[in-house]
């Protein structure tokens, strides 16, 4: 923690701050400058109380110099992690490819898509059974029935299944269904009660970044899961909210190299939600891999114009096939495979 | 719903769209222009499937022309609502004044603040017993014990109590404690599972706007509570996330007249969280009332420099007293009282 | 400047940084911590080269601790400034009221509005003769002819005139017309060539904040004018660009108390451009004054539905009269007059 | 233009709007719905006055359905353009590579960098002689002398030179020096006086996107140049301002496929300014090409830690060489060359 005093602040204020730092169990190192004084606090920077120095008289500001996340950070775990999801190592040499409909709409739909994405090369099938919708009047998903359909699709194709959890009450059903990868969506990225529950469940988690979550906050959200010794956490950039209205969100690919530098966790990119437009999905999937992502998650629907949710951003199976073959070229250029 | 076709799109695409609109149970009204065709859909605009028109060949875009919220809107309820909270009408002529510490830290602290804010004119005591913190390592609140302290403060002062709920599991305790007003914080503004649970509980709710929630989405979040025939919903602007770093958030006072035009629900403003700096709390509280808000919610701490959370934005009791007297002048200029 | 070294960085990197700080003419004060070392630089913090420390091996980051603006800051000029514009002191007890059409459209229009806003209590007439429009195909203003009309309106009513300059080539005409207050619009807030030219002209300047200009950058933009010893600078908050689409811009009233704390310059607010909706102009004008602004600038048009630009945000004269009487109540509550 | 009337608005308001549409020379096509009426306007949608319909009584909103830009759009020019800059076709199969220092600092520096970037494969040398700096006290560039150094570097290496213009007064010097490509920086993206001047000069222009410029506004800014029949316009995404602080700006790669769909103009990406961190430059350069950009512009400095501006985002020559070889792999995967 560095405490910056105001210019011309009286000596007694400085002495008060030094005393308080020492009371909190740190060593205070004042630097008496020409215009102002700055005080360094040396010690184990875990404790919240240091932040309170900011409120003392004469203090202009106080800021931490250590990263606040530990388990998610590179300092804890220097090498990139590989997270094993039912035998597939996310974060390894081979890119992860998750595909499927936004919502599970019917048994026929999900089986048809499962076959198609399997054929195109996906290792994971995504599909929402419980949907968080902005409107209480919109289609909210098929619930338990939808989950059963995903399980059937897994039995038939061997694809691992990825589905969103929106309510801790649904956890037992998810555990029973042996969901391979539990998705926490953008709106729940900082729903700490849910993060805690999911962390305790021990199930692998795909944690999506919130639409206005700072990268530092995002890694802290992962920390909520990791602290329960549930280390199967995969991150996913899916677009942030900015002033630009040409895309539904602004897919933030800068987050890819930034997160890779600061965290050991594997990182996917969701170009479907991130842009909201199917025409942008392939170019942004290519760009995600070129930026260093460990895979992509893509919405596929056999008939997007009849999709009950997010049709505008869904690819038809044949467009998805094309995407895979284009992304594969980039993967190879990056020394990876797909 | 208005569907805009692409310039020069073939007649068969137009006919397909018209057919589909009719299939969905609407009347289609095409306007054949010089450069392009636009099709109006007339009917009850409730159904989601209309959005899917956007995915049909030849369609440039499709947009709704009705507001998506019903119970929160002015069309449902032309006159502004007053919400009775244990005998105090929020949204009435008298402004609501909620004050107290960010977190309940100890019995002494909460009783001291309760006495002080009561003396200064507050009708409500706020205090967090369950805290959603960005870091899992930060102080998470006293939990049940904190709730008991709030109840004791209510018994002593007669102040109504306002406290945050972060987990539906805590609802029974909140009901038992007869919490006067349940707060849903910014991070949970779109946590629909929690909104549903709280809506079903029938307890009055103070729903804070999320830091990146569009006003239209915010009113839809209120709709999640209202649909359970729980009409005791109070809104609260508390700052949005923008590029500006001089304040912790950008308190968005434009939301006050906009929400007042579009919704009948009462609306408070939280200048403490909204700015993150105690020096800005009083001027922004004055501005909130001048913009038309029905009251303010302010953080007060007897000793902000030792606060366990958010000290930088807390006022000392004497500064809070000054705020009340300054805000009262604005209230009177607005034809209201405090 | 504070330089934070990486955890575990080798001693030789630390020594290199210290040496370089000394070479640049500062004193280096290292604090050797448990996990990392922090180095304070003491001296006159004017020089850019210090920033370059950030690029040295072993450095995690480096940040300045002095505010970068001098002439615009409170440290240079502790008391708030009053800027005399042709006999009216902006920043004094009496609020400034600038009103008029977005664009000068005709002689009749400008004289009619001038009479109306004068009658309602304005001291300044605004009107654009040279308009910066997003589209090259939109109405670009009447140019010199428009300027003559403003001068005629001034002769007739005694109102001071405020008009925008978009091109340094127009300066001689502005000087000859004795424009009372030259406006630099949001798009040119960081057009340094124009700021320099206007600064050298000695004419009083109303400098609008850019739609994505940080407050610190905004005060630096003012500095470009002030450095030419042209101290007649008035600031104006006019809305920033955020994710919210319910308003055209987000009028950032937080900027009012923040700028008042950090700068001595007078500050107005433009609720017309800031919101883009005439219904929001009056409530936001009231809020601006309650937040501490020194006046408002409002668009008035006798017939907004025929306005050639920005009609949606213009008030009719009778609505403007009402605004003045409502804002006056707030002014009195704030101990000021209008 | 589509005009949406309010629900329950009286018939006379609807008739007034229809009359006004006809008066403006359009055909009005009303659609009388159950809850509200919508009116389509058919005709040549060039005229500004239509926007004024929004201000008429009973109108809820009015929005255009045609894209406002013509010369920059794909409708004008269906095939992608190639812009010939002194013999190199930007937008062709071969990617453009522009590299060099942020500022020209000395003759030795610029010649050294020119040799290095030439050797690594760049076809263009960038370097700022006139610098727009946030602070008037920061290094403002060497001016005319800097321009001479660039010319000398061109003579020596054959590299085309790219330099920024900040003031129309500097145009004659730029013309005389035969600058190959004139850069308009982000801050001047909507400085219409400068766009006009540069458009009239006939010199090729690299127009950078402003940090808060919507893509639609950006293409309108290009239109200001194109309307002078100066068709040598190259676009450049260089980062937008968002809430995220982990990067200096958020490089918006979504803009690449969006602009490619809507405009025929070639498009480069600047990962140096776009991220502000040299470690991110290579991954984001790769991603830019994978997203479909026609080249990149990169800051290179022999000794970033002594750079007079933007050192933190500059690459050393050897890191730049590595970048070229990595980007080349992506180029080949995309069917292009470098």
PDB file of C-alpha atoms in Angstrom, chain A residues 130-273:
ATOM      1  CA  UNK A 130     -32.512 -22.951 -17.534  1.00  0.00           C
ATOM      2  CA  UNK A 131     -32.329 -19.568 -19.275  1.00  0.00           C
ATOM      3  CA  UNK A 132     -31.831 -16.195 -17.614  1.00  0.00           C
ATOM      4  CA  UNK A 133     -33.931 -13.850 -19.758  1.00  0.00           C
ATOM      5  CA  UNK A 134     -34.163 -10.078 -19.462  1.00  0.00           C
ATOM      6  CA  UNK A 135     -37.940 -10.316 -19.644  1.00  0.00           C
ATOM      7  CA  UNK A 136     -39.989 -12.504 -17.300  1.00  0.00           C
ATOM      8  CA  UNK A 137     -42.348 -12.979 -20.242  1.00  0.00           C
ATOM      9  CA  UNK A 138     -39.702 -14.508 -22.546  1.00  0.00           C
ATOM     10  CA  UNK A 139     -39.073 -18.245 -22.979  1.00  0.00           C
ATOM     11  CA  UNK A 140     -37.278 -19.386 -19.804  1.00  0.00           C
ATOM     12  CA  UNK A 141     -36.050 -22.776 -20.984  1.00  0.00           C
ATOM     13  CA  UNK A 142     -37.317 -26.337 -20.636  1.00  0.00           C
ATOM     14  CA  UNK A 143     -35.721 -26.889 -17.226  1.00  0.00           C
ATOM     15  CA  UNK A 144     -35.236 -30.484 -16.041  1.00  0.00           C
ATOM     16  CA  UNK A 145     -36.679 -31.812 -19.297  1.00  0.00           C
ATOM     17  CA  UNK A 146     -34.078 -29.867 -21.240  1.00  0.00           C
ATOM     18  CA  UNK A 147     -31.352 -31.333 -19.066  1.00  0.00           C
ATOM     19  CA  UNK A 148     -32.563 -34.848 -19.852  1.00  0.00           C
ATOM     20  CA  UNK A 149     -32.397 -34.091 -23.555  1.00  0.00           C
ATOM     21  CA  UNK A 150     -28.797 -32.939 -23.213  1.00  0.00           C
ATOM     22  CA  UNK A 151     -27.960 -36.154 -21.371  1.00  0.00           C
ATOM     23  CA  UNK A 152     -29.541 -38.176 -24.148  1.00  0.00           C
ATOM     24  CA  UNK A 153     -27.526 -36.256 -26.708  1.00  0.00           C
ATOM     25  CA  UNK A 154     -24.372 -36.970 -24.734  1.00  0.00           C
ATOM     26  CA  UNK A 155     -25.185 -40.682 -24.563  1.00  0.00           C
ATOM     27  CA  UNK A 156     -25.738 -40.740 -28.296  1.00  0.00           C
ATOM     28  CA  UNK A 157     -22.723 -38.707 -29.464  1.00  0.00           C
ATOM     29  CA  UNK A 158     -20.171 -38.870 -26.684  1.00  0.00           C
ATOM     30  CA  UNK A 159     -20.045 -35.078 -26.590  1.00  0.00           C
ATOM     31  CA  UNK A 160     -19.434 -33.544 -23.162  1.00  0.00           C
ATOM     32  CA  UNK A 161     -22.333 -31.298 -22.122  1.00  0.00           C
ATOM     33  CA  UNK A 162     -22.150 -27.688 -21.005  1.00  0.00           C
ATOM     34  CA  UNK A 163     -25.189 -25.995 -19.525  1.00  0.00           C
ATOM     35  CA  UNK A 164     -25.899 -22.899 -17.500  1.00  0.00           C
ATOM     36  CA  UNK A 165     -26.847 -22.804 -13.862  1.00  0.00           C
ATOM     37  CA  UNK A 166     -28.862 -19.799 -12.712  1.00  0.00           C
ATOM     38  CA  UNK A 167     -30.033 -20.965  -9.305  1.00  0.00           C
ATOM     39  CA  UNK A 168     -28.158 -22.896  -6.623  1.00  0.00           C
ATOM     40  CA  UNK A 169     -31.344 -24.930  -6.103  1.00  0.00           C
ATOM     41  CA  UNK A 170     -30.720 -26.592  -9.457  1.00  0.00           C
ATOM     42  CA  UNK A 171     -27.305 -27.905  -8.393  1.00  0.00           C
ATOM     43  CA  UNK A 172     -28.417 -31.355  -7.192  1.00  0.00           C
ATOM     44  CA  UNK A 173     -30.079 -32.002 -10.552  1.00  0.00           C
ATOM     45  CA  UNK A 174     -26.918 -30.908 -12.332  1.00  0.00           C
ATOM     46  CA  UNK A 175     -24.789 -33.182 -10.168  1.00  0.00           C
ATOM     47  CA  UNK A 176     -27.141 -36.096 -10.739  1.00  0.00           C
ATOM     48  CA  UNK A 177     -27.090 -35.507 -14.506  1.00  0.00           C
ATOM     49  CA  UNK A 178     -23.273 -35.430 -14.309  1.00  0.00           C
ATOM     50  CA  UNK A 179     -23.098 -32.225 -16.286  1.00  0.00           C
ATOM     51  CA  UNK A 180     -19.556 -32.148 -17.608  1.00  0.00           C
ATOM     52  CA  UNK A 181     -19.119 -28.382 -17.405  1.00  0.00           C
ATOM     53  CA  UNK A 182     -21.370 -25.998 -15.543  1.00  0.00           C
ATOM     54  CA  UNK A 183     -21.670 -22.565 -17.089  1.00  0.00           C
ATOM     55  CA  UNK A 184     -22.066 -19.434 -14.980  1.00  0.00           C
ATOM     56  CA  UNK A 185     -23.391 -16.749 -17.284  1.00  0.00           C
ATOM     57  CA  UNK A 186     -22.376 -13.119 -17.584  1.00  0.00           C
ATOM     58  CA  UNK A 187     -25.215 -11.802 -15.410  1.00  0.00           C
ATOM     59  CA  UNK A 188     -24.155 -14.061 -12.552  1.00  0.00           C
ATOM     60  CA  UNK A 189     -20.416 -13.444 -12.820  1.00  0.00           C
ATOM     61  CA  UNK A 190     -20.518 -11.577  -9.519  1.00  0.00           C
ATOM     62  CA  UNK A 191     -23.371 -13.524  -7.898  1.00  0.00           C
ATOM     63  CA  UNK A 192     -21.198 -14.631  -5.027  1.00  0.00           C
ATOM     64  CA  UNK A 193     -23.818 -16.889  -3.452  1.00  0.00           C
ATOM     65  CA  UNK A 194     -23.955 -18.895  -6.666  1.00  0.00           C
ATOM     66  CA  UNK A 195     -20.166 -18.885  -7.084  1.00  0.00           C
ATOM     67  CA  UNK A 196     -19.807 -20.252  -3.566  1.00  0.00           C
ATOM     68  CA  UNK A 197     -22.397 -22.976  -4.104  1.00  0.00           C
ATOM     69  CA  UNK A 198     -20.859 -24.043  -7.391  1.00  0.00           C
ATOM     70  CA  UNK A 199     -17.376 -23.915  -5.908  1.00  0.00           C
ATOM     71  CA  UNK A 200     -18.441 -26.250  -3.105  1.00  0.00           C
ATOM     72  CA  UNK A 201     -20.095 -28.662  -5.557  1.00  0.00           C
ATOM     73  CA  UNK A 202     -16.737 -29.561  -7.048  1.00  0.00           C
ATOM     74  CA  UNK A 203     -18.196 -29.580 -10.577  1.00  0.00           C
ATOM     75  CA  UNK A 204     -16.063 -28.033 -13.341  1.00  0.00           C
ATOM     76  CA  UNK A 205     -17.086 -24.456 -14.113  1.00  0.00           C
ATOM     77  CA  UNK A 206     -17.078 -22.286 -17.212  1.00  0.00           C
ATOM     78  CA  UNK A 207     -17.211 -18.793 -15.727  1.00  0.00           C
ATOM     79  CA  UNK A 208     -18.217 -16.117 -18.221  1.00  0.00           C
ATOM     80  CA  UNK A 209     -17.035 -12.551 -17.774  1.00  0.00           C
ATOM     81  CA  UNK A 210     -19.760 -10.063 -16.851  1.00  0.00           C
ATOM     82  CA  UNK A 211     -20.556  -7.377 -19.395  1.00  0.00           C
ATOM     83  CA  UNK A 212     -19.068  -4.673 -17.208  1.00  0.00           C
ATOM     84  CA  UNK A 213     -16.678  -6.685 -15.091  1.00  0.00           C
ATOM     85  CA  UNK A 214     -13.131  -5.387 -14.916  1.00  0.00           C
ATOM     86  CA  UNK A 215     -10.561  -8.089 -15.631  1.00  0.00           C
ATOM     87  CA  UNK A 216      -9.287  -7.727 -12.074  1.00  0.00           C
ATOM     88  CA  UNK A 217     -12.812  -8.258 -10.714  1.00  0.00           C
ATOM     89  CA  UNK A 218     -13.279 -11.194 -13.052  1.00  0.00           C
ATOM     90  CA  UNK A 219     -10.236 -12.957 -11.660  1.00  0.00           C
ATOM     91  CA  UNK A 220     -11.558 -12.229  -8.144  1.00  0.00           C
ATOM     92  CA  UNK A 221     -14.845 -13.899  -9.120  1.00  0.00           C
ATOM     93  CA  UNK A 222     -12.869 -16.986 -10.189  1.00  0.00           C
ATOM     94  CA  UNK A 223     -11.185 -16.802  -6.800  1.00  0.00           C
ATOM     95  CA  UNK A 224     -14.584 -17.348  -5.135  1.00  0.00           C
ATOM     96  CA  UNK A 225     -14.746 -20.760  -6.796  1.00  0.00           C
ATOM     97  CA  UNK A 226     -11.070 -21.637  -6.431  1.00  0.00           C
ATOM     98  CA  UNK A 227     -11.057 -20.965  -2.691  1.00  0.00           C
ATOM     99  CA  UNK A 228     -13.224 -24.055  -2.234  1.00  0.00           C
ATOM    100  CA  UNK A 229     -10.364 -26.086  -3.718  1.00  0.00           C
ATOM    101  CA  UNK A 230     -12.384 -26.503  -6.850  1.00  0.00           C
ATOM    102  CA  UNK A 231      -9.626 -25.863  -9.376  1.00  0.00           C
ATOM    103  CA  UNK A 232     -11.583 -26.841 -12.496  1.00  0.00           C
ATOM    104  CA  UNK A 233     -12.300 -23.313 -13.590  1.00  0.00           C
ATOM    105  CA  UNK A 234     -12.289 -22.175 -17.223  1.00  0.00           C
ATOM    106  CA  UNK A 235     -12.672 -18.494 -18.106  1.00  0.00           C
ATOM    107  CA  UNK A 236     -14.601 -17.102 -21.068  1.00  0.00           C
ATOM    108  CA  UNK A 237     -14.599 -13.632 -22.615  1.00  0.00           C
ATOM    109  CA  UNK A 238     -18.053 -12.931 -24.082  1.00  0.00           C
ATOM    110  CA  UNK A 239     -18.247  -9.206 -24.796  1.00  0.00           C
ATOM    111  CA  UNK A 240     -18.442  -6.079 -22.717  1.00  0.00           C
ATOM    112  CA  UNK A 241     -20.867  -3.203 -22.825  1.00  0.00           C
ATOM    113  CA  UNK A 242     -19.521  -0.063 -24.460  1.00  0.00           C
ATOM    114  CA  UNK A 243     -20.943   2.966 -26.246  1.00  0.00           C
ATOM    115  CA  UNK A 244     -20.763   1.215 -29.640  1.00  0.00           C
ATOM    116  CA  UNK A 245     -24.159   0.075 -30.923  1.00  0.00           C
ATOM    117  CA  UNK A 246     -23.090  -1.572 -34.199  1.00  0.00           C
ATOM    118  CA  UNK A 247     -22.547  -4.790 -32.259  1.00  0.00           C
ATOM    119  CA  UNK A 248     -24.695  -6.081 -29.408  1.00  0.00           C
ATOM    120  CA  UNK A 249     -21.603  -6.160 -27.180  1.00  0.00           C
ATOM    121  CA  UNK A 250     -17.948  -5.362 -27.810  1.00  0.00           C
ATOM    122  CA  UNK A 251     -16.057  -8.647 -27.762  1.00  0.00           C
ATOM    123  CA  UNK A 252     -12.920  -7.645 -25.858  1.00  0.00           C
ATOM    124  CA  UNK A 253     -10.077  -9.683 -27.323  1.00  0.00           C
ATOM    125  CA  UNK A 254      -7.538  -7.557 -25.447  1.00  0.00           C
ATOM    126  CA  UNK A 255      -8.706  -9.595 -22.464  1.00  0.00           C
ATOM    127  CA  UNK A 256      -7.136 -12.690 -24.002  1.00  0.00           C
ATOM    128  CA  UNK A 257      -3.451 -11.737 -23.766  1.00  0.00           C
ATOM    129  CA  UNK A 258      -4.080  -9.725 -20.565  1.00  0.00           C
ATOM    130  CA  UNK A 259      -5.662 -12.677 -18.776  1.00  0.00           C
ATOM    131  CA  UNK A 260      -3.035 -15.053 -20.143  1.00  0.00           C
ATOM    132  CA  UNK A 261      -0.347 -12.819 -18.601  1.00  0.00           C
ATOM    133  CA  UNK A 262      -2.026 -12.558 -15.245  1.00  0.00           C
ATOM    134  CA  UNK A 263      -3.703 -15.921 -14.747  1.00  0.00           C
ATOM    135  CA  UNK A 264      -2.893 -19.566 -15.332  1.00  0.00           C
ATOM    136  CA  UNK A 265      -6.525 -20.498 -16.006  1.00  0.00           C
ATOM    137  CA  UNK A 266      -7.606 -21.620 -19.503  1.00  0.00           C
ATOM    138  CA  UNK A 267      -9.579 -19.045 -21.449  1.00  0.00           C
ATOM    139  CA  UNK A 268     -12.222 -19.469 -24.147  1.00  0.00           C
ATOM    140  CA  UNK A 269     -13.981 -16.844 -26.257  1.00  0.00           C
ATOM    141  CA  UNK A 270     -17.674 -16.672 -27.152  1.00  0.00           C
ATOM    142  CA  UNK A 271     -17.964 -14.736 -30.425  1.00  0.00           C
ATOM    143  CA  UNK A 272     -21.711 -15.449 -30.713  1.00  0.00           C
ATOM    144  CA  UNK A 273     -22.836 -13.570 -27.612  1.00  0.00           C
TER     145      UNK A 273
END
